[in-house]
PDB file of N, CA and C in Angstrom:
ATOM      1  N   MET A   1      19.448 -12.321   2.389  1.00  0.00           N
ATOM      2  CA  MET A   1      19.228 -11.162   3.240  1.00  0.00           C
ATOM      3  C   MET A   1      17.848 -11.311   3.898  1.00  0.00           C
ATOM      4  N   GLY A   2      17.781 -11.049   5.193  1.00  0.00           N
ATOM      5  CA  GLY A   2      16.531 -11.225   5.932  1.00  0.00           C
ATOM      6  C   GLY A   2      15.586 -10.042   5.789  1.00  0.00           C
ATOM      7  N   TYR A   3      14.344 -10.368   5.548  1.00  0.00           N
ATOM      8  CA  TYR A   3      13.319  -9.345   5.402  1.00  0.00           C
ATOM      9  C   TYR A   3      12.183  -9.533   6.400  1.00  0.00           C
ATOM     10  N   ALA A   4      12.420 -10.313   7.442  1.00  0.00           N
ATOM     11  CA  ALA A   4      11.349 -10.671   8.380  1.00  0.00           C
ATOM     12  C   ALA A   4      10.735  -9.438   9.045  1.00  0.00           C
ATOM     13  N   LYS A   5      11.546  -8.482   9.409  1.00  0.00           N
ATOM     14  CA  LYS A   5      11.034  -7.282  10.082  1.00  0.00           C
ATOM     15  C   LYS A   5      10.086  -6.512   9.169  1.00  0.00           C
ATOM     16  N   GLU A   6      10.522  -6.268   7.929  1.00  0.00           N
ATOM     17  CA  GLU A   6       9.690  -5.528   6.981  1.00  0.00           C
ATOM     18  C   GLU A   6       8.443  -6.323   6.603  1.00  0.00           C
ATOM     19  N   ARG A   7       8.613  -7.629   6.422  1.00  0.00           N
ATOM     20  CA  ARG A   7       7.469  -8.476   6.093  1.00  0.00           C
ATOM     21  C   ARG A   7       6.439  -8.447   7.218  1.00  0.00           C
ATOM     22  N   GLY A   8       6.907  -8.494   8.454  1.00  0.00           N
ATOM     23  CA  GLY A   8       6.006  -8.425   9.605  1.00  0.00           C
ATOM     24  C   GLY A   8       5.210  -7.129   9.626  1.00  0.00           C
ATOM     25  N   LYS A   9       5.873  -6.020   9.321  1.00  0.00           N
ATOM     26  CA  LYS A   9       5.181  -4.722   9.265  1.00  0.00           C
ATOM     27  C   LYS A   9       4.078  -4.750   8.205  1.00  0.00           C
ATOM     28  N   LEU A  10       4.420  -5.282   7.041  1.00  0.00           N
ATOM     29  CA  LEU A  10       3.455  -5.309   5.940  1.00  0.00           C
ATOM     30  C   LEU A  10       2.289  -6.245   6.226  1.00  0.00           C
ATOM     31  N   GLU A  11       2.566  -7.377   6.830  1.00  0.00           N
ATOM     32  CA  GLU A  11       1.491  -8.310   7.171  1.00  0.00           C
ATOM     33  C   GLU A  11       0.528  -7.679   8.176  1.00  0.00           C
ATOM     34  N   LYS A  12       1.080  -6.965   9.132  1.00  0.00           N
ATOM     35  CA  LYS A  12       0.242  -6.290  10.129  1.00  0.00           C
ATOM     36  C   LYS A  12      -0.613  -5.208   9.460  1.00  0.00           C
ATOM     37  N   LEU A  13      -0.002  -4.406   8.598  1.00  0.00           N
ATOM     38  CA  LEU A  13      -0.739  -3.353   7.882  1.00  0.00           C
ATOM     39  C   LEU A  13      -1.831  -3.938   7.001  1.00  0.00           C
ATOM     40  N   SER A  14      -1.495  -4.980   6.275  1.00  0.00           N
ATOM     41  CA  SER A  14      -2.457  -5.598   5.370  1.00  0.00           C
ATOM     42  C   SER A  14      -3.661  -6.119   6.137  1.00  0.00           C
ATOM     43  N   GLY A  15      -3.416  -6.769   7.249  1.00  0.00           N
ATOM     44  CA  GLY A  15      -4.506  -7.282   8.071  1.00  0.00           C
ATOM     45  C   GLY A  15      -5.382  -6.187   8.633  1.00  0.00           C
ATOM     46  N   LYS A  16      -4.781  -5.037   8.875  1.00  0.00           N
ATOM     47  CA  LYS A  16      -5.510  -3.899   9.439  1.00  0.00           C
ATOM     48  C   LYS A  16      -6.472  -3.272   8.430  1.00  0.00           C
ATOM     49  N   ILE A  17      -6.111  -3.282   7.148  1.00  0.00           N
ATOM     50  CA  ILE A  17      -6.916  -2.554   6.158  1.00  0.00           C
ATOM     51  C   ILE A  17      -7.828  -3.433   5.323  1.00  0.00           C
ATOM     52  N   VAL A  18      -7.602  -4.738   5.322  1.00  0.00           N
ATOM     53  CA  VAL A  18      -8.363  -5.610   4.427  1.00  0.00           C
ATOM     54  C   VAL A  18      -9.866  -5.562   4.707  1.00  0.00           C
ATOM     55  N   GLY A  19     -10.270  -5.279   5.925  1.00  0.00           N
ATOM     56  CA  GLY A  19     -11.689  -5.265   6.270  1.00  0.00           C
ATOM     57  C   GLY A  19     -12.370  -3.920   6.142  1.00  0.00           C
ATOM     58  N   LEU A  20     -11.666  -2.922   5.678  1.00  0.00           N
ATOM     59  CA  LEU A  20     -12.264  -1.588   5.530  1.00  0.00           C
ATOM     60  C   LEU A  20     -13.119  -1.559   4.271  1.00  0.00           C
ATOM     61  N   ASP A  21     -14.431  -1.584   4.461  1.00  0.00           N
ATOM     62  CA  ASP A  21     -15.345  -1.677   3.317  1.00  0.00           C
ATOM     63  C   ASP A  21     -16.123  -0.397   3.031  1.00  0.00           C
ATOM     64  N   ILE A  22     -16.224   0.479   4.001  1.00  0.00           N
ATOM     65  CA  ILE A  22     -17.071   1.659   3.867  1.00  0.00           C
ATOM     66  C   ILE A  22     -16.213   2.914   3.942  1.00  0.00           C
ATOM     67  N   TYR A  23     -16.436   3.797   2.961  1.00  0.00           N
ATOM     68  CA  TYR A  23     -15.708   5.057   2.973  1.00  0.00           C
ATOM     69  C   TYR A  23     -16.253   5.961   4.066  1.00  0.00           C
ATOM     70  N   ASN A  24     -15.358   6.432   4.896  1.00  0.00           N
ATOM     71  CA  ASN A  24     -15.594   7.546   5.804  1.00  0.00           C
ATOM     72  C   ASN A  24     -14.225   8.138   6.110  1.00  0.00           C
ATOM     73  N   GLU A  25     -14.215   9.268   6.753  1.00  0.00           N
ATOM     74  CA  GLU A  25     -12.940   9.957   6.991  1.00  0.00           C
ATOM     75  C   GLU A  25     -11.979   9.115   7.819  1.00  0.00           C
ATOM     76  N   LYS A  26     -12.501   8.403   8.807  1.00  0.00           N
ATOM     77  CA  LYS A  26     -11.647   7.568   9.666  1.00  0.00           C
ATOM     78  C   LYS A  26     -11.001   6.439   8.858  1.00  0.00           C
ATOM     79  N   ASN A  27     -11.802   5.726   8.071  1.00  0.00           N
ATOM     80  CA  ASN A  27     -11.258   4.635   7.267  1.00  0.00           C
ATOM     81  C   ASN A  27     -10.287   5.141   6.204  1.00  0.00           C
ATOM     82  N   PHE A  28     -10.602   6.281   5.621  1.00  0.00           N
ATOM     83  CA  PHE A  28      -9.690   6.862   4.635  1.00  0.00           C
ATOM     84  C   PHE A  28      -8.363   7.246   5.294  1.00  0.00           C
ATOM     85  N   ALA A  29      -8.426   7.795   6.498  1.00  0.00           N
ATOM     86  CA  ALA A  29      -7.213   8.153   7.231  1.00  0.00           C
ATOM     87  C   ALA A  29      -6.377   6.910   7.543  1.00  0.00           C
ATOM     88  N   ILE A  30      -7.043   5.793   7.854  1.00  0.00           N
ATOM     89  CA  ILE A  30      -6.327   4.549   8.113  1.00  0.00           C
ATOM     90  C   ILE A  30      -5.601   4.086   6.844  1.00  0.00           C
ATOM     91  N   LEU A  31      -6.282   4.177   5.701  1.00  0.00           N
ATOM     92  CA  LEU A  31      -5.641   3.790   4.438  1.00  0.00           C
ATOM     93  C   LEU A  31      -4.468   4.703   4.096  1.00  0.00           C
ATOM     94  N   VAL A  32      -4.637   5.984   4.296  1.00  0.00           N
ATOM     95  CA  VAL A  32      -3.559   6.927   4.000  1.00  0.00           C
ATOM     96  C   VAL A  32      -2.355   6.644   4.894  1.00  0.00           C
ATOM     97  N   ASP A  33      -2.607   6.395   6.178  1.00  0.00           N
ATOM     98  CA  ASP A  33      -1.527   6.072   7.103  1.00  0.00           C
ATOM     99  C   ASP A  33      -0.825   4.780   6.678  1.00  0.00           C
ATOM    100  N   SER A  34      -1.605   3.781   6.294  1.00  0.00           N
ATOM    101  CA  SER A  34      -1.025   2.515   5.837  1.00  0.00           C
ATOM    102  C   SER A  34      -0.224   2.710   4.555  1.00  0.00           C
ATOM    103  N   HIS A  35      -0.723   3.553   3.685  1.00  0.00           N
ATOM    104  CA  HIS A  35      -0.023   3.886   2.439  1.00  0.00           C
ATOM    105  C   HIS A  35       1.335   4.503   2.767  1.00  0.00           C
ATOM    106  N   GLU A  36       1.359   5.438   3.687  1.00  0.00           N
ATOM    107  CA  GLU A  36       2.612   6.090   4.065  1.00  0.00           C
ATOM    108  C   GLU A  36       3.582   5.104   4.701  1.00  0.00           C
ATOM    109  N   LYS A  37       3.066   4.206   5.540  1.00  0.00           N
ATOM    110  CA  LYS A  37       3.928   3.197   6.166  1.00  0.00           C
ATOM    111  C   LYS A  37       4.457   2.217   5.115  1.00  0.00           C
ATOM    112  N   TYR A  38       3.607   1.838   4.162  1.00  0.00           N
ATOM    113  CA  TYR A  38       4.069   0.973   3.081  1.00  0.00           C
ATOM    114  C   TYR A  38       5.166   1.677   2.283  1.00  0.00           C
ATOM    115  N   SER A  39       4.952   2.928   1.979  1.00  0.00           N
ATOM    116  CA  SER A  39       5.925   3.701   1.209  1.00  0.00           C
ATOM    117  C   SER A  39       7.281   3.713   1.914  1.00  0.00           C
ATOM    118  N   HIS A  40       7.261   3.907   3.217  1.00  0.00           N
ATOM    119  CA  HIS A  40       8.497   3.911   4.000  1.00  0.00           C
ATOM    120  C   HIS A  40       9.165   2.533   3.956  1.00  0.00           C
ATOM    121  N   THR A  41       8.366   1.489   4.135  1.00  0.00           N
ATOM    122  CA  THR A  41       8.910   0.127   4.148  1.00  0.00           C
ATOM    123  C   THR A  41       9.475  -0.262   2.792  1.00  0.00           C
ATOM    124  N   ILE A  42       8.782   0.063   1.713  1.00  0.00           N
ATOM    125  CA  ILE A  42       9.283  -0.305   0.386  1.00  0.00           C
ATOM    126  C   ILE A  42      10.548   0.486   0.056  1.00  0.00           C
ATOM    127  N   ARG A  43      10.662   1.687   0.567  1.00  0.00           N
ATOM    128  CA  ARG A  43      11.890   2.465   0.379  1.00  0.00           C
ATOM    129  C   ARG A  43      13.068   1.769   1.079  1.00  0.00           C
ATOM    130  N   ILE A  44      12.828   1.254   2.274  1.00  0.00           N
ATOM    131  CA  ILE A  44      13.876   0.514   3.002  1.00  0.00           C
ATOM    132  C   ILE A  44      14.284  -0.721   2.197  1.00  0.00           C
ATOM    133  N   LEU A  45      13.299  -1.460   1.715  1.00  0.00           N
ATOM    134  CA  LEU A  45      13.587  -2.666   0.935  1.00  0.00           C
ATOM    135  C   LEU A  45      14.314  -2.330  -0.353  1.00  0.00           C
ATOM    136  N   LYS A  46      13.910  -1.257  -1.011  1.00  0.00           N
ATOM    137  CA  LYS A  46      14.567  -0.846  -2.264  1.00  0.00           C
ATOM    138  C   LYS A  46      16.024  -0.489  -2.005  1.00  0.00           C
ATOM    139  N   ASN A  47      16.280   0.160  -0.900  1.00  0.00           N
ATOM    140  CA  ASN A  47      17.663   0.531  -0.585  1.00  0.00           C
ATOM    141  C   ASN A  47      18.517  -0.689  -0.246  1.00  0.00           C
ATOM    142  N   LYS A  48      17.904  -1.719   0.363  1.00  0.00           N
ATOM    143  CA  LYS A  48      18.629  -2.943   0.688  1.00  0.00           C
ATOM    144  C   LYS A  48      18.895  -3.783  -0.553  1.00  0.00           C
ATOM    145  N   GLU A  49      17.900  -3.888  -1.406  1.00  0.00           N
ATOM    146  CA  GLU A  49      17.975  -4.777  -2.567  1.00  0.00           C
ATOM    147  C   GLU A  49      17.285  -4.136  -3.768  1.00  0.00           C
ATOM    148  N   PRO A  50      17.959  -3.168  -4.423  1.00  0.00           N
ATOM    149  CA  PRO A  50      17.331  -2.425  -5.522  1.00  0.00           C
ATOM    150  C   PRO A  50      16.833  -3.305  -6.665  1.00  0.00           C
ATOM    151  N   GLU A  51      17.541  -4.377  -6.977  1.00  0.00           N
ATOM    152  CA  GLU A  51      17.151  -5.221  -8.105  1.00  0.00           C
ATOM    153  C   GLU A  51      15.796  -5.883  -7.877  1.00  0.00           C
ATOM    154  N   LEU A  52      15.502  -6.240  -6.640  1.00  0.00           N
ATOM    155  CA  LEU A  52      14.239  -6.915  -6.341  1.00  0.00           C
ATOM    156  C   LEU A  52      13.067  -5.954  -6.171  1.00  0.00           C
ATOM    157  N   PHE A  53      13.327  -4.798  -5.593  1.00  0.00           N
ATOM    158  CA  PHE A  53      12.232  -3.947  -5.142  1.00  0.00           C
ATOM    159  C   PHE A  53      12.072  -2.631  -5.907  1.00  0.00           C
ATOM    160  N   MET A  54      12.918  -2.346  -6.874  1.00  0.00           N
ATOM    161  CA  MET A  54      12.824  -1.085  -7.606  1.00  0.00           C
ATOM    162  C   MET A  54      11.503  -0.972  -8.377  1.00  0.00           C
ATOM    163  N   ASP A  55      11.073  -2.059  -9.019  1.00  0.00           N
ATOM    164  CA  ASP A  55       9.808  -2.011  -9.759  1.00  0.00           C
ATOM    165  C   ASP A  55       8.631  -1.732  -8.836  1.00  0.00           C
ATOM    166  N   LEU A  56       8.613  -2.388  -7.674  1.00  0.00           N
ATOM    167  CA  LEU A  56       7.548  -2.119  -6.703  1.00  0.00           C
ATOM    168  C   LEU A  56       7.590  -0.666  -6.264  1.00  0.00           C
ATOM    169  N   TYR A  57       8.787  -0.181  -6.032  1.00  0.00           N
ATOM    170  CA  TYR A  57       8.942   1.196  -5.556  1.00  0.00           C
ATOM    171  C   TYR A  57       8.452   2.195  -6.586  1.00  0.00           C
ATOM    172  N   THR A  58       8.753   1.961  -7.844  1.00  0.00           N
ATOM    173  CA  THR A  58       8.365   2.939  -8.862  1.00  0.00           C
ATOM    174  C   THR A  58       6.954   2.708  -9.388  1.00  0.00           C
ATOM    175  N   ASN A  59       6.647   1.495  -9.811  1.00  0.00           N
ATOM    176  CA  ASN A  59       5.371   1.231 -10.479  1.00  0.00           C
ATOM    177  C   ASN A  59       4.197   1.075  -9.520  1.00  0.00           C
ATOM    178  N   GLU A  60       4.315   0.149  -8.589  1.00  0.00           N
ATOM    179  CA  GLU A  60       3.191  -0.120  -7.700  1.00  0.00           C
ATOM    180  C   GLU A  60       2.917   1.041  -6.761  1.00  0.00           C
ATOM    181  N   LEU A  61       3.944   1.688  -6.298  1.00  0.00           N
ATOM    182  CA  LEU A  61       3.737   2.858  -5.438  1.00  0.00           C
ATOM    183  C   LEU A  61       3.000   3.956  -6.206  1.00  0.00           C
ATOM    184  N   GLN A  62       3.285   4.080  -7.487  1.00  0.00           N
ATOM    185  CA  GLN A  62       2.577   5.049  -8.324  1.00  0.00           C
ATOM    186  C   GLN A  62       1.101   4.673  -8.473  1.00  0.00           C
ATOM    187  N   GLN A  63       0.807   3.379  -8.618  1.00  0.00           N
ATOM    188  CA  GLN A  63      -0.586   2.927  -8.698  1.00  0.00           C
ATOM    189  C   GLN A  63      -1.354   3.297  -7.430  1.00  0.00           C
ATOM    190  N   ILE A  64      -0.699   3.104  -6.293  1.00  0.00           N
ATOM    191  CA  ILE A  64      -1.347   3.433  -5.020  1.00  0.00           C
ATOM    192  C   ILE A  64      -1.629   4.931  -4.955  1.00  0.00           C
ATOM    193  N   LYS A  65      -0.668   5.733  -5.362  1.00  0.00           N
ATOM    194  CA  LYS A  65      -0.847   7.193  -5.347  1.00  0.00           C
ATOM    195  C   LYS A  65      -2.010   7.617  -6.244  1.00  0.00           C
ATOM    196  N   GLU A  66      -2.109   7.003  -7.407  1.00  0.00           N
ATOM    197  CA  GLU A  66      -3.202   7.332  -8.322  1.00  0.00           C
ATOM    198  C   GLU A  66      -4.558   6.932  -7.744  1.00  0.00           C
ATOM    199  N   SER A  67      -4.600   5.790  -7.072  1.00  0.00           N
ATOM    200  CA  SER A  67      -5.851   5.348  -6.438  1.00  0.00           C
ATOM    201  C   SER A  67      -6.271   6.306  -5.333  1.00  0.00           C
ATOM    202  N   ARG A  68      -5.311   6.757  -4.560  1.00  0.00           N
ATOM    203  CA  ARG A  68      -5.596   7.713  -3.479  1.00  0.00           C
ATOM    204  C   ARG A  68      -6.128   9.019  -4.063  1.00  0.00           C
ATOM    205  N   LYS A  69      -5.497   9.471  -5.128  1.00  0.00           N
ATOM    206  CA  LYS A  69      -5.916  10.710  -5.775  1.00  0.00           C
ATOM    207  C   LYS A  69      -7.340  10.591  -6.307  1.00  0.00           C
ATOM    208  N   ALA A  70      -7.685   9.424  -6.838  1.00  0.00           N
ATOM    209  CA  ALA A  70      -9.038   9.202  -7.362  1.00  0.00           C
ATOM    210  C   ALA A  70     -10.077   9.331  -6.248  1.00  0.00           C
ATOM    211  N   VAL A  71      -9.764   8.840  -5.066  1.00  0.00           N
ATOM    212  CA  VAL A  71     -10.698   8.976  -3.940  1.00  0.00           C
ATOM    213  C   VAL A  71     -10.889  10.451  -3.604  1.00  0.00           C
ATOM    214  N   LYS A  72      -9.800  11.170  -3.525  1.00  0.00           N
ATOM    215  CA  LYS A  72      -9.878  12.597  -3.176  1.00  0.00           C
ATOM    216  C   LYS A  72     -10.658  13.400  -4.204  1.00  0.00           C
ATOM    217  N   GLU A  73     -10.545  13.025  -5.472  1.00  0.00           N
ATOM    218  CA  GLU A  73     -11.177  13.796  -6.536  1.00  0.00           C
ATOM    219  C   GLU A  73     -12.606  13.357  -6.849  1.00  0.00           C
ATOM    220  N   SER A  74     -13.073  12.307  -6.218  1.00  0.00           N
ATOM    221  CA  SER A  74     -14.432  11.824  -6.456  1.00  0.00           C
ATOM    222  C   SER A  74     -15.443  12.861  -5.996  1.00  0.00           C
ATOM    223  N   GLU A  75     -16.453  13.085  -6.827  1.00  0.00           N
ATOM    224  CA  GLU A  75     -17.423  14.134  -6.535  1.00  0.00           C
ATOM    225  C   GLU A  75     -18.704  13.621  -5.892  1.00  0.00           C
ATOM    226  N   THR A  76     -19.038  12.363  -6.112  1.00  0.00           N
ATOM    227  CA  THR A  76     -20.264  11.827  -5.525  1.00  0.00           C
ATOM    228  C   THR A  76     -19.916  10.775  -4.472  1.00  0.00           C
ATOM    229  N   ASP A  77     -20.870  10.509  -3.602  1.00  0.00           N
ATOM    230  CA  ASP A  77     -20.654   9.498  -2.571  1.00  0.00           C
ATOM    231  C   ASP A  77     -20.430   8.117  -3.184  1.00  0.00           C
ATOM    232  N   GLU A  78     -21.167   7.814  -4.239  1.00  0.00           N
ATOM    233  CA  GLU A  78     -21.026   6.512  -4.890  1.00  0.00           C
ATOM    234  C   GLU A  78     -19.637   6.363  -5.510  1.00  0.00           C
ATOM    235  N   ALA A  79     -19.189   7.401  -6.187  1.00  0.00           N
ATOM    236  CA  ALA A  79     -17.862   7.371  -6.799  1.00  0.00           C
ATOM    237  C   ALA A  79     -16.782   7.283  -5.733  1.00  0.00           C
ATOM    238  N   ARG A  80     -16.961   8.009  -4.658  1.00  0.00           N
ATOM    239  CA  ARG A  80     -15.990   7.985  -3.564  1.00  0.00           C
ATOM    240  C   ARG A  80     -15.914   6.591  -2.951  1.00  0.00           C
ATOM    241  N   GLN A  81     -17.058   5.958  -2.775  1.00  0.00           N
ATOM    242  CA  GLN A  81     -17.087   4.602  -2.215  1.00  0.00           C
ATOM    243  C   GLN A  81     -16.363   3.616  -3.123  1.00  0.00           C
ATOM    244  N   SER A  82     -16.637   3.674  -4.417  1.00  0.00           N
ATOM    245  CA  SER A  82     -16.011   2.715  -5.333  1.00  0.00           C
ATOM    246  C   SER A  82     -14.509   2.973  -5.472  1.00  0.00           C
ATOM    247  N   THR A  83     -14.095   4.230  -5.500  1.00  0.00           N
ATOM    248  CA  THR A  83     -12.657   4.513  -5.587  1.00  0.00           C
ATOM    249  C   THR A  83     -11.950   4.177  -4.272  1.00  0.00           C
ATOM    250  N   PHE A  84     -12.663   4.304  -3.164  1.00  0.00           N
ATOM    251  CA  PHE A  84     -12.104   3.915  -1.864  1.00  0.00           C
ATOM    252  C   PHE A  84     -11.802   2.413  -1.864  1.00  0.00           C
ATOM    253  N   ILE A  85     -12.740   1.621  -2.350  1.00  0.00           N
ATOM    254  CA  ILE A  85     -12.535   0.166  -2.421  1.00  0.00           C
ATOM    255  C   ILE A  85     -11.366  -0.157  -3.353  1.00  0.00           C
ATOM    256  N   LEU A  86     -11.274   0.549  -4.468  1.00  0.00           N
ATOM    257  CA  LEU A  86     -10.159   0.355  -5.395  1.00  0.00           C
ATOM    258  C   LEU A  86      -8.832   0.705  -4.723  1.00  0.00           C
ATOM    259  N   TYR A  87      -8.803   1.799  -3.996  1.00  0.00           N
ATOM    260  CA  TYR A  87      -7.599   2.215  -3.259  1.00  0.00           C
ATOM    261  C   TYR A  87      -7.194   1.130  -2.271  1.00  0.00           C
ATOM    262  N   ARG A  88      -8.160   0.635  -1.499  1.00  0.00           N
ATOM    263  CA  ARG A  88      -7.885  -0.418  -0.526  1.00  0.00           C
ATOM    264  C   ARG A  88      -7.362  -1.676  -1.215  1.00  0.00           C
ATOM    265  N   ASP A  89      -8.048  -2.093  -2.278  1.00  0.00           N
ATOM    266  CA  ASP A  89      -7.652  -3.311  -2.981  1.00  0.00           C
ATOM    267  C   ASP A  89      -6.261  -3.181  -3.605  1.00  0.00           C
ATOM    268  N   THR A  90      -5.963  -2.029  -4.143  1.00  0.00           N
ATOM    269  CA  THR A  90      -4.642  -1.790  -4.722  1.00  0.00           C
ATOM    270  C   THR A  90      -3.572  -1.870  -3.650  1.00  0.00           C
ATOM    271  N   LEU A  91      -3.822  -1.239  -2.531  1.00  0.00           N
ATOM    272  CA  LEU A  91      -2.864  -1.247  -1.430  1.00  0.00           C
ATOM    273  C   LEU A  91      -2.641  -2.657  -0.901  1.00  0.00           C
ATOM    274  N   VAL A  92      -3.707  -3.402  -0.710  1.00  0.00           N
ATOM    275  CA  VAL A  92      -3.594  -4.783  -0.216  1.00  0.00           C
ATOM    276  C   VAL A  92      -2.845  -5.652  -1.227  1.00  0.00           C
ATOM    277  N   ALA A  93      -3.169  -5.527  -2.500  1.00  0.00           N
ATOM    278  CA  ALA A  93      -2.522  -6.342  -3.533  1.00  0.00           C
ATOM    279  C   ALA A  93      -1.018  -6.064  -3.604  1.00  0.00           C
ATOM    280  N   VAL A  94      -0.658  -4.802  -3.525  1.00  0.00           N
ATOM    281  CA  VAL A  94       0.758  -4.443  -3.586  1.00  0.00           C
ATOM    282  C   VAL A  94       1.491  -4.940  -2.347  1.00  0.00           C
ATOM    283  N   MET A  95       0.848  -4.840  -1.192  1.00  0.00           N
ATOM    284  CA  MET A  95       1.470  -5.361   0.026  1.00  0.00           C
ATOM    285  C   MET A  95       1.669  -6.868  -0.063  1.00  0.00           C
ATOM    286  N   GLU A  96       0.659  -7.574  -0.574  1.00  0.00           N
ATOM    287  CA  GLU A  96       0.767  -9.029  -0.720  1.00  0.00           C
ATOM    288  C   GLU A  96       1.895  -9.387  -1.691  1.00  0.00           C
ATOM    289  N   LYS A  97       2.002  -8.643  -2.765  1.00  0.00           N
ATOM    290  CA  LYS A  97       3.069  -8.884  -3.740  1.00  0.00           C
ATOM    291  C   LYS A  97       4.435  -8.685  -3.088  1.00  0.00           C
ATOM    292  N   THR A  98       4.569  -7.636  -2.297  1.00  0.00           N
ATOM    293  CA  THR A  98       5.825  -7.352  -1.606  1.00  0.00           C
ATOM    294  C   THR A  98       6.131  -8.442  -0.586  1.00  0.00           C
ATOM    295  N   ILE A  99       5.113  -8.850   0.167  1.00  0.00           N
ATOM    296  CA  ILE A  99       5.294  -9.923   1.154  1.00  0.00           C
ATOM    297  C   ILE A  99       5.769 -11.193   0.468  1.00  0.00           C
ATOM    298  N   ASN A 100       5.155 -11.543  -0.659  1.00  0.00           N
ATOM    299  CA  ASN A 100       5.557 -12.751  -1.382  1.00  0.00           C
ATOM    300  C   ASN A 100       7.000 -12.666  -1.877  1.00  0.00           C
ATOM    301  N   ILE A 101       7.418 -11.522  -2.344  1.00  0.00           N
ATOM    302  CA  ILE A 101       8.808 -11.372  -2.786  1.00  0.00           C
ATOM    303  C   ILE A 101       9.753 -11.548  -1.616  1.00  0.00           C
ATOM    304  N   THR A 102       9.404 -11.016  -0.458  1.00  0.00           N
ATOM    305  CA  THR A 102      10.295 -11.182   0.700  1.00  0.00           C
ATOM    306  C   THR A 102      10.356 -12.635   1.139  1.00  0.00           C
ATOM    307  N   LYS A 103       9.273 -13.377   0.974  1.00  0.00           N
ATOM    308  CA  LYS A 103       9.274 -14.803   1.333  1.00  0.00           C
ATOM    309  C   LYS A 103      10.112 -15.619   0.353  1.00  0.00           C
ATOM    310  N   GLU A 104      10.022 -15.274  -0.918  1.00  0.00           N
ATOM    311  CA  GLU A 104      10.744 -16.023  -1.953  1.00  0.00           C
ATOM    312  C   GLU A 104      12.249 -15.818  -1.884  1.00  0.00           C
ATOM    313  N   THR A 105      12.692 -14.694  -1.345  1.00  0.00           N
ATOM    314  CA  THR A 105      14.123 -14.391  -1.345  1.00  0.00           C
ATOM    315  C   THR A 105      14.839 -14.822  -0.075  1.00  0.00           C
ATOM    316  N   ASN A 106      14.117 -15.348   0.900  1.00  0.00           N
ATOM    317  CA  ASN A 106      14.777 -15.816   2.129  1.00  0.00           C
ATOM    318  C   ASN A 106      15.332 -17.198   1.978  1.00  0.00           C
TER     319      ASN A 106
END
């Protein structure tokens, strides 16, 4: 089953967020938007091939949600910055994992 369309979306998103190093409202909004787009894409993949993508849909998507929540709940600028980087890194890692699975199954 071809996953080129979804993989292309994820590669574009990953490239867009990998360089976001500083927390500010604009960068956080970009991560949130990318998170939502990833969520939509992984849902499509899960519906096409539940055996391959169900774990990503349940486990990794939950990790991303927890990272996002940590940024929102951070009380200091330093904590917000470090949780922002964690959120970004988690999102990028999960996207890379998803991209690799789509490459391996073609």
